[in-house]
Amino acid sequence: MASKTTTGSSIVETIKTIVYALLIAGVFRTLFFQPFWIPSGSMKETLLVGDFLFVNKMVYGYSYASCPSIRLGLIGLNIDAEDLCGVVDGDNTRFLGSLPERGDVVVFRHPVTGTDYIKRLVGLPGDKLQMKDGVLNINGTAVGLMDDGEFTEAMERQGPQGNFPRCENNPVGQGGLCKKSRQIETLPGGTSHAILNIGNQGSDNTGVYHVPEGHFFFMGDNRDNSADSRVPQQVGGVGYVPLENLIGRADRIMFSSAGRSMLFFWTWRGDRFFKAVH
């Protein structure tokens, strides 16, 4: 029969092992790669609800936003990145940093709420941007656009949030085929990617946005279904994002599930495993 001393030592060793494992995982997540699960359809078709990827945190260097936020609602744990690394917040600089490139798909920290977002970088510091009839104009010139058929998906609840997709061919009954027009957009510098259109709305025609120094302008590829830099922060949008709020670049999808849970193996999208993000 084990003595109380031996039992106590085993418990201490187990606790130490758990603490060391958490520390190693925290360092890895802070310095190298952060997991990110796509919760919404704002980046379709580049990223689908249920895509799971790792964010490259080395590529842009480090700031307070590189520290992970730890949120476990079941036990009431809510530790924000600012709580952990807020001491280096406020100067809008990065350590060992390099500037992102136009067209990068970036995970960043919302300037007000602190929530992690993922969008495409379309506007650099000093740029002037405007939407005209659904076409992005950068510094007075319309980006390249080429029609590229349709994007289709089932009209059904998607992801843990259970939201239905928005469709250009509304009304669509549950189980029907939801369609959106697809175009290939080419940004200055040559980056090309698919964007989707649902219909004419206010965000298709805007005033001119002048991106401040040290800030960036982001948009979702699913243009009519994205709360992004076109919408001011005070009314639920993203606005201009400071350099220090960048977390990293999305380079590759590791895993993808079309179901309400990643455990529903029959909904796994095998064609998206290890797929590069463009």
GROMACS .gro file of C-alpha atoms in nm:
model
  278
    1MET     CA    1   0.000   0.000   0.000
    2ALA     CA    2   0.140   0.337  -0.101
    3SER     CA    3   0.231   0.571   0.181
    4LYS     CA    4   0.077   0.916   0.217
    5THR     CA    5   0.416   1.066   0.135
    6THR     CA    6   0.438   0.872  -0.192
    7THR     CA    7   0.081   0.965  -0.285
    8GLY     CA    8   0.147   1.331  -0.207
    9SER     CA    9   0.463   1.328  -0.419
   10SER     CA   10   0.271   1.177  -0.713
   11ILE     CA   11   0.009   1.450  -0.694
   12VAL     CA   12   0.276   1.721  -0.685
   13GLU     CA   13   0.455   1.565  -0.985
   14THR     CA   14   0.128   1.548  -1.177
   15ILE     CA   15   0.054   1.915  -1.105
   16LYS     CA   16   0.407   2.012  -1.208
   17THR     CA   17   0.373   1.818  -1.534
   18ILE     CA   18   0.045   1.993  -1.615
   19VAL     CA   19   0.192   2.336  -1.534
   20TYR     CA   20   0.500   2.271  -1.748
   21ALA     CA   21   0.283   2.150  -2.036
   22LEU     CA   22   0.067   2.464  -2.015
   23LEU     CA   23   0.375   2.687  -2.005
   24ILE     CA   24   0.525   2.518  -2.310
   25ALA     CA   25   0.193   2.543  -2.497
   26GLY     CA   26   0.163   2.911  -2.397
   27VAL     CA   27   0.514   2.992  -2.521
   28PHE     CA   28   0.450   2.805  -2.849
   29ARG     CA   29   0.119   2.986  -2.901
   30THR     CA   30   0.268   3.325  -2.815
   31LEU     CA   31   0.582   3.303  -3.029
   32PHE     CA   32   0.510   3.072  -3.320
   33PHE     CA   33   0.162   2.954  -3.419
   34GLN     CA   34  -0.185   3.025  -3.283
   35PRO     CA   35  -0.482   2.800  -3.365
   36PHE     CA   36  -0.785   2.973  -3.515
   37TRP     CA   37  -1.128   2.828  -3.589
   38ILE     CA   38  -1.335   3.011  -3.855
   39PRO     CA   39  -1.669   3.097  -3.688
   40SER     CA   40  -1.842   3.300  -3.963
   41GLY     CA   41  -1.881   3.324  -4.339
   42SER     CA   42  -1.722   3.667  -4.389
   43MET     CA   43  -1.420   3.523  -4.575
   44LYS     CA   44  -1.599   3.281  -4.808
   45GLU     CA   45  -1.492   3.124  -5.032
   46THR     CA   46  -1.130   3.161  -4.923
   47LEU     CA   47  -1.219   3.042  -4.574
   48LEU     CA   48  -1.532   2.847  -4.487
   49VAL     CA   49  -1.713   2.814  -4.155
   50GLY     CA   50  -1.544   2.524  -3.977
   51ASP     CA   51  -1.197   2.567  -4.127
   52PHE     CA   52  -0.924   2.520  -3.867
   53LEU     CA   53  -0.587   2.682  -3.924
   54PHE     CA   54  -0.269   2.788  -3.751
   55VAL     CA   55  -0.173   3.155  -3.765
   56ASN     CA   56   0.193   3.233  -3.835
   57LYS     CA   57   0.289   3.478  -3.558
   58MET     CA   58   0.656   3.509  -3.655
   59VAL     CA   59   0.597   3.678  -3.988
   60TYR     CA   60   0.495   4.022  -3.850
   61GLY     CA   61   0.696   4.013  -3.528
   62TYR     CA   62   0.549   4.065  -3.183
   63SER     CA   63   0.342   4.311  -2.981
   64TYR     CA   64   0.111   4.291  -2.681
   65ALA     CA   65  -0.149   4.129  -2.912
   66SER     CA   66   0.085   3.831  -2.959
   67CYS     CA   67  -0.001   3.718  -2.606
   68PRO     CA   68  -0.293   3.472  -2.608
   69SER     CA   69  -0.631   3.552  -2.457
   70ILE     CA   70  -0.759   3.266  -2.243
   71ARG     CA   71  -1.137   3.243  -2.236
   72LEU     CA   72  -1.311   2.939  -2.085
   73GLY     CA   73  -1.673   3.030  -2.036
   74LEU     CA   74  -1.762   2.701  -1.867
   75ILE     CA   75  -1.546   2.785  -1.567
   76GLY     CA   76  -1.569   3.163  -1.591
   77LEU     CA   77  -1.203   3.210  -1.690
   78ASN     CA   78  -1.144   3.525  -1.895
   79ILE     CA   79  -0.783   3.640  -1.918
   80ASP     CA   80  -0.727   3.894  -2.194
   81ALA     CA   81  -0.403   3.947  -2.387
   82GLU     CA   82  -0.399   4.298  -2.247
   83ASP     CA   83  -0.408   4.159  -1.894
   84LEU     CA   84  -0.099   3.950  -1.967
   85CYS     CA   85   0.104   4.185  -2.186
   86GLY     CA   86  -0.066   4.524  -2.157
   87VAL     CA   87   0.252   4.674  -2.015
   88VAL     CA   88   0.391   4.694  -2.371
   89ASP     CA   89   0.068   4.827  -2.523
   90GLY     CA   90   0.024   5.181  -2.646
   91ASP     CA   91   0.324   5.267  -2.866
   92ASN     CA   92   0.187   5.100  -3.186
   93THR     CA   93   0.519   4.930  -3.261
   94ARG     CA   94   0.634   4.571  -3.298
   95PHE     CA   95   0.943   4.378  -3.193
   96LEU     CA   96   1.130   4.194  -3.470
   97GLY     CA   97   0.850   4.307  -3.697
   98SER     CA   98   0.801   4.332  -4.070
   99LEU     CA   99   0.509   4.503  -4.240
  100PRO     CA  100   0.226   4.295  -4.386
  101GLU     CA  101   0.166   4.297  -4.759
  102ARG     CA  102  -0.150   4.398  -4.940
  103GLY     CA  103  -0.358   4.085  -4.998
  104ASP     CA  104  -0.244   3.898  -4.686
  105VAL     CA  105  -0.514   3.715  -4.490
  106VAL     CA  106  -0.452   3.840  -4.137
  107VAL     CA  107  -0.576   3.760  -3.788
  108PHE     CA  108  -0.589   4.074  -3.576
  109ARG     CA  109  -0.726   4.196  -3.247
  110HIS     CA  110  -1.032   4.421  -3.270
  111PRO     CA  111  -0.925   4.769  -3.155
  112VAL     CA  112  -1.220   4.803  -2.915
  113THR     CA  113  -1.355   4.462  -2.812
  114GLY     CA  114  -1.028   4.266  -2.820
  115THR     CA  115  -1.196   3.986  -3.016
  116ASP     CA  116  -0.981   3.807  -3.276
  117TYR     CA  117  -1.090   3.874  -3.636
  118ILE     CA  118  -0.967   3.738  -3.968
  119LYS     CA  119  -0.992   3.947  -4.286
  120ARG     CA  120  -0.796   4.035  -4.600
  121LEU     CA  121  -0.561   4.335  -4.590
  122VAL     CA  122  -0.656   4.571  -4.874
  123GLY     CA  123  -0.546   4.914  -4.749
  124LEU     CA  124  -0.199   5.023  -4.636
  125PRO     CA  125  -0.104   5.334  -4.436
  126GLY     CA  126  -0.166   5.648  -4.644
  127ASP     CA  127  -0.401   5.475  -4.891
  128LYS     CA  128  -0.733   5.623  -4.997
  129LEU     CA  129  -1.005   5.362  -5.050
  130GLN     CA  130  -1.363   5.380  -5.169
  131MET     CA  131  -1.634   5.139  -5.278
  132LYS     CA  132  -1.812   5.240  -5.601
  133ASP     CA  133  -2.097   5.018  -5.726
  134GLY     CA  134  -1.945   4.724  -5.540
  135VAL     CA  135  -1.596   4.778  -5.682
  136LEU     CA  136  -1.302   4.856  -5.455
  137ASN     CA  137  -1.106   5.164  -5.561
  138ILE     CA  138  -0.755   5.218  -5.420
  139ASN     CA  139  -0.593   5.557  -5.461
  140GLY     CA  140  -0.839   5.653  -5.732
  141THR     CA  141  -0.805   5.336  -5.941
  142ALA     CA  142  -1.050   5.046  -5.954
  143VAL     CA  143  -0.905   4.705  -5.875
  144GLY     CA  144  -0.909   4.440  -6.146
  145LEU     CA  145  -1.227   4.229  -6.157
  146MET     CA  146  -1.317   3.927  -6.367
  147ASP     CA  147  -1.648   3.738  -6.348
  148ASP     CA  148  -1.594   3.377  -6.239
  149GLY     CA  149  -1.929   3.203  -6.222
  150GLU     CA  150  -2.109   3.122  -5.898
  151PHE     CA  151  -2.033   3.001  -5.549
  152THR     CA  152  -2.294   2.752  -5.426
  153GLU     CA  153  -2.364   2.598  -5.086
  154ALA     CA  154  -2.653   2.427  -4.911
  155MET     CA  155  -2.904   2.643  -4.725
  156GLU     CA  156  -2.846   2.490  -4.383
  157ARG     CA  157  -2.716   2.592  -4.043
  158GLN     CA  158  -2.338   2.627  -4.035
  159GLY     CA  159  -2.085   2.588  -3.755
  160PRO     CA  160  -2.138   2.603  -3.378
  161GLN     CA  161  -2.331   2.930  -3.409
  162GLY     CA  162  -2.585   2.763  -3.639
  163ASN     CA  163  -2.628   3.060  -3.874
  164PHE     CA  164  -2.781   3.023  -4.220
  165PRO     CA  165  -2.586   3.163  -4.518
  166ARG     CA  166  -2.708   3.468  -4.708
  167CYS     CA  167  -2.795   3.409  -5.073
  168GLU     CA  168  -2.813   3.617  -5.388
  169ASN     CA  169  -3.099   3.399  -5.516
  170ASN     CA  170  -3.326   3.449  -5.214
  171PRO     CA  171  -3.573   3.324  -5.107
  172VAL     CA  172  -3.415   2.980  -5.062
  173GLY     CA  173  -3.578   2.716  -4.847
  174GLN     CA  174  -3.382   2.506  -4.599
  175GLY     CA  175  -3.197   2.234  -4.791
  176GLY     CA  176  -3.204   2.435  -5.112
  177LEU     CA  177  -2.909   2.566  -5.312
  178CYS     CA  178  -2.775   2.904  -5.200
  179LYS     CA  179  -2.594   3.098  -5.474
  180LYS     CA  180  -2.362   3.397  -5.482
  181SER     CA  181  -2.188   3.562  -5.777
  182ARG     CA  182  -1.812   3.505  -5.778
  183GLN     CA  183  -1.547   3.738  -5.917
  184ILE     CA  184  -1.168   3.729  -5.919
  185GLU     CA  185  -1.027   4.048  -5.770
  186THR     CA  186  -0.669   4.155  -5.840
  187LEU     CA  187  -0.515   4.407  -5.602
  188PRO     CA  188  -0.229   4.646  -5.678
  189GLY     CA  189   0.084   4.435  -5.656
  190GLY     CA  190  -0.078   4.139  -5.831
  191THR     CA  191  -0.250   3.941  -5.553
  192SER     CA  192  -0.565   3.772  -5.688
  193HIS     CA  193  -0.843   3.603  -5.493
  194ALA     CA  194  -1.214   3.523  -5.521
  195ILE     CA  195  -1.476   3.759  -5.380
  196LEU     CA  196  -1.851   3.696  -5.349
  197ASN     CA  197  -2.150   3.921  -5.408
  198ILE     CA  198  -2.499   3.889  -5.262
  199GLY     CA  199  -2.668   4.208  -5.383
  200ASN     CA  200  -2.663   4.587  -5.376
  201GLN     CA  201  -2.637   4.740  -5.028
  202GLY     CA  202  -2.498   5.044  -4.851
  203SER     CA  203  -2.146   4.907  -4.820
  204ASP     CA  204  -2.120   4.886  -5.202
  205ASN     CA  205  -2.105   5.266  -5.224
  206THR     CA  206  -1.909   5.454  -4.960
  207GLY     CA  207  -1.720   5.771  -4.896
  208VAL     CA  208  -1.342   5.785  -4.917
  209TYR     CA  209  -1.146   5.615  -4.639
  210HIS     CA  210  -0.801   5.767  -4.573
  211VAL     CA  211  -0.594   5.509  -4.385
  212PRO     CA  212  -0.390   5.675  -4.108
  213GLU     CA  213  -0.019   5.612  -4.066
  214GLY     CA  214   0.049   5.302  -3.860
  215HIS     CA  215  -0.294   5.155  -3.943
  216PHE     CA  216  -0.446   4.912  -4.193
  217PHE     CA  217  -0.777   4.859  -4.373
  218PHE     CA  218  -0.935   4.513  -4.385
  219MET     CA  219  -1.225   4.364  -4.579
  220GLY     CA  220  -1.390   4.022  -4.596
  221ASP     CA  221  -1.389   3.833  -4.926
  222ASN     CA  222  -1.763   3.770  -4.880
  223ARG     CA  223  -1.812   4.140  -4.938
  224ASP     CA  224  -2.181   4.177  -4.858
  225ASN     CA  225  -2.160   3.966  -4.541
  226SER     CA  226  -1.862   4.113  -4.356
  227ALA     CA  227  -1.834   4.360  -4.069
  228ASP     CA  228  -1.495   4.507  -4.152
  229SER     CA  229  -1.305   4.835  -4.189
  230ARG     CA  230  -1.585   4.987  -4.396
  231VAL     CA  231  -1.794   5.008  -4.079
  232PRO     CA  232  -1.682   5.236  -3.790
  233GLN     CA  233  -1.592   5.071  -3.461
  234GLN     CA  234  -1.863   5.257  -3.271
  235VAL     CA  235  -2.139   5.088  -3.472
  236GLY     CA  236  -2.005   4.734  -3.464
  237GLY     CA  237  -1.744   4.740  -3.737
  238VAL     CA  238  -1.366   4.720  -3.735
  239GLY     CA  239  -1.251   5.060  -3.859
  240TYR     CA  240  -0.878   5.120  -3.900
  241VAL     CA  241  -0.661   4.859  -3.728
  242PRO     CA  242  -0.333   4.967  -3.557
  243LEU     CA  243  -0.009   4.790  -3.645
  244GLU     CA  244   0.028   4.658  -3.290
  245ASN     CA  245  -0.308   4.479  -3.312
  246LEU     CA  246  -0.191   4.237  -3.582
  247ILE     CA  247  -0.154   3.881  -3.455
  248GLY     CA  248  -0.032   3.690  -3.759
  249ARG     CA  249  -0.089   3.566  -4.114
  250ALA     CA  250  -0.312   3.274  -4.209
  251ASP     CA  251  -0.102   3.052  -4.434
  252ARG     CA  252  -0.262   2.708  -4.443
  253ILE     CA  253  -0.587   2.534  -4.348
  254MET     CA  254  -0.502   2.227  -4.142
  255PHE     CA  255  -0.848   2.075  -4.102
  256SER     CA  256  -1.208   2.152  -4.200
  257SER     CA  257  -1.550   2.039  -4.084
  258ALA     CA  258  -1.880   2.144  -4.238
  259GLY     CA  259  -2.086   2.028  -3.940
  260ARG     CA  260  -2.193   2.185  -3.613
  261SER     CA  261  -1.902   2.009  -3.439
  262MET     CA  262  -1.556   1.895  -3.549
  263LEU     CA  263  -1.646   1.555  -3.397
  264PHE     CA  264  -1.902   1.492  -3.673
  265PHE     CA  265  -1.654   1.304  -3.892
  266TRP     CA  266  -1.907   1.256  -4.172
  267THR     CA  267  -1.900   1.634  -4.230
  268TRP     CA  268  -1.521   1.663  -4.266
  269ARG     CA  269  -1.403   1.834  -4.587
  270GLY     CA  270  -1.113   1.615  -4.695
  271ASP     CA  271  -1.032   1.838  -4.993
  272ARG     CA  272  -0.944   2.129  -4.758
  273PHE     CA  273  -0.694   1.953  -4.533
  274PHE     CA  274  -0.351   2.127  -4.552
  275LYS     CA  275  -0.483   2.368  -4.815
  276ALA     CA  276  -0.282   2.688  -4.866
  277VAL     CA  277  -0.459   3.020  -4.800
  278HIS     CA  278  -0.434   3.272  -5.085
   0.00000   0.00000   0.00000
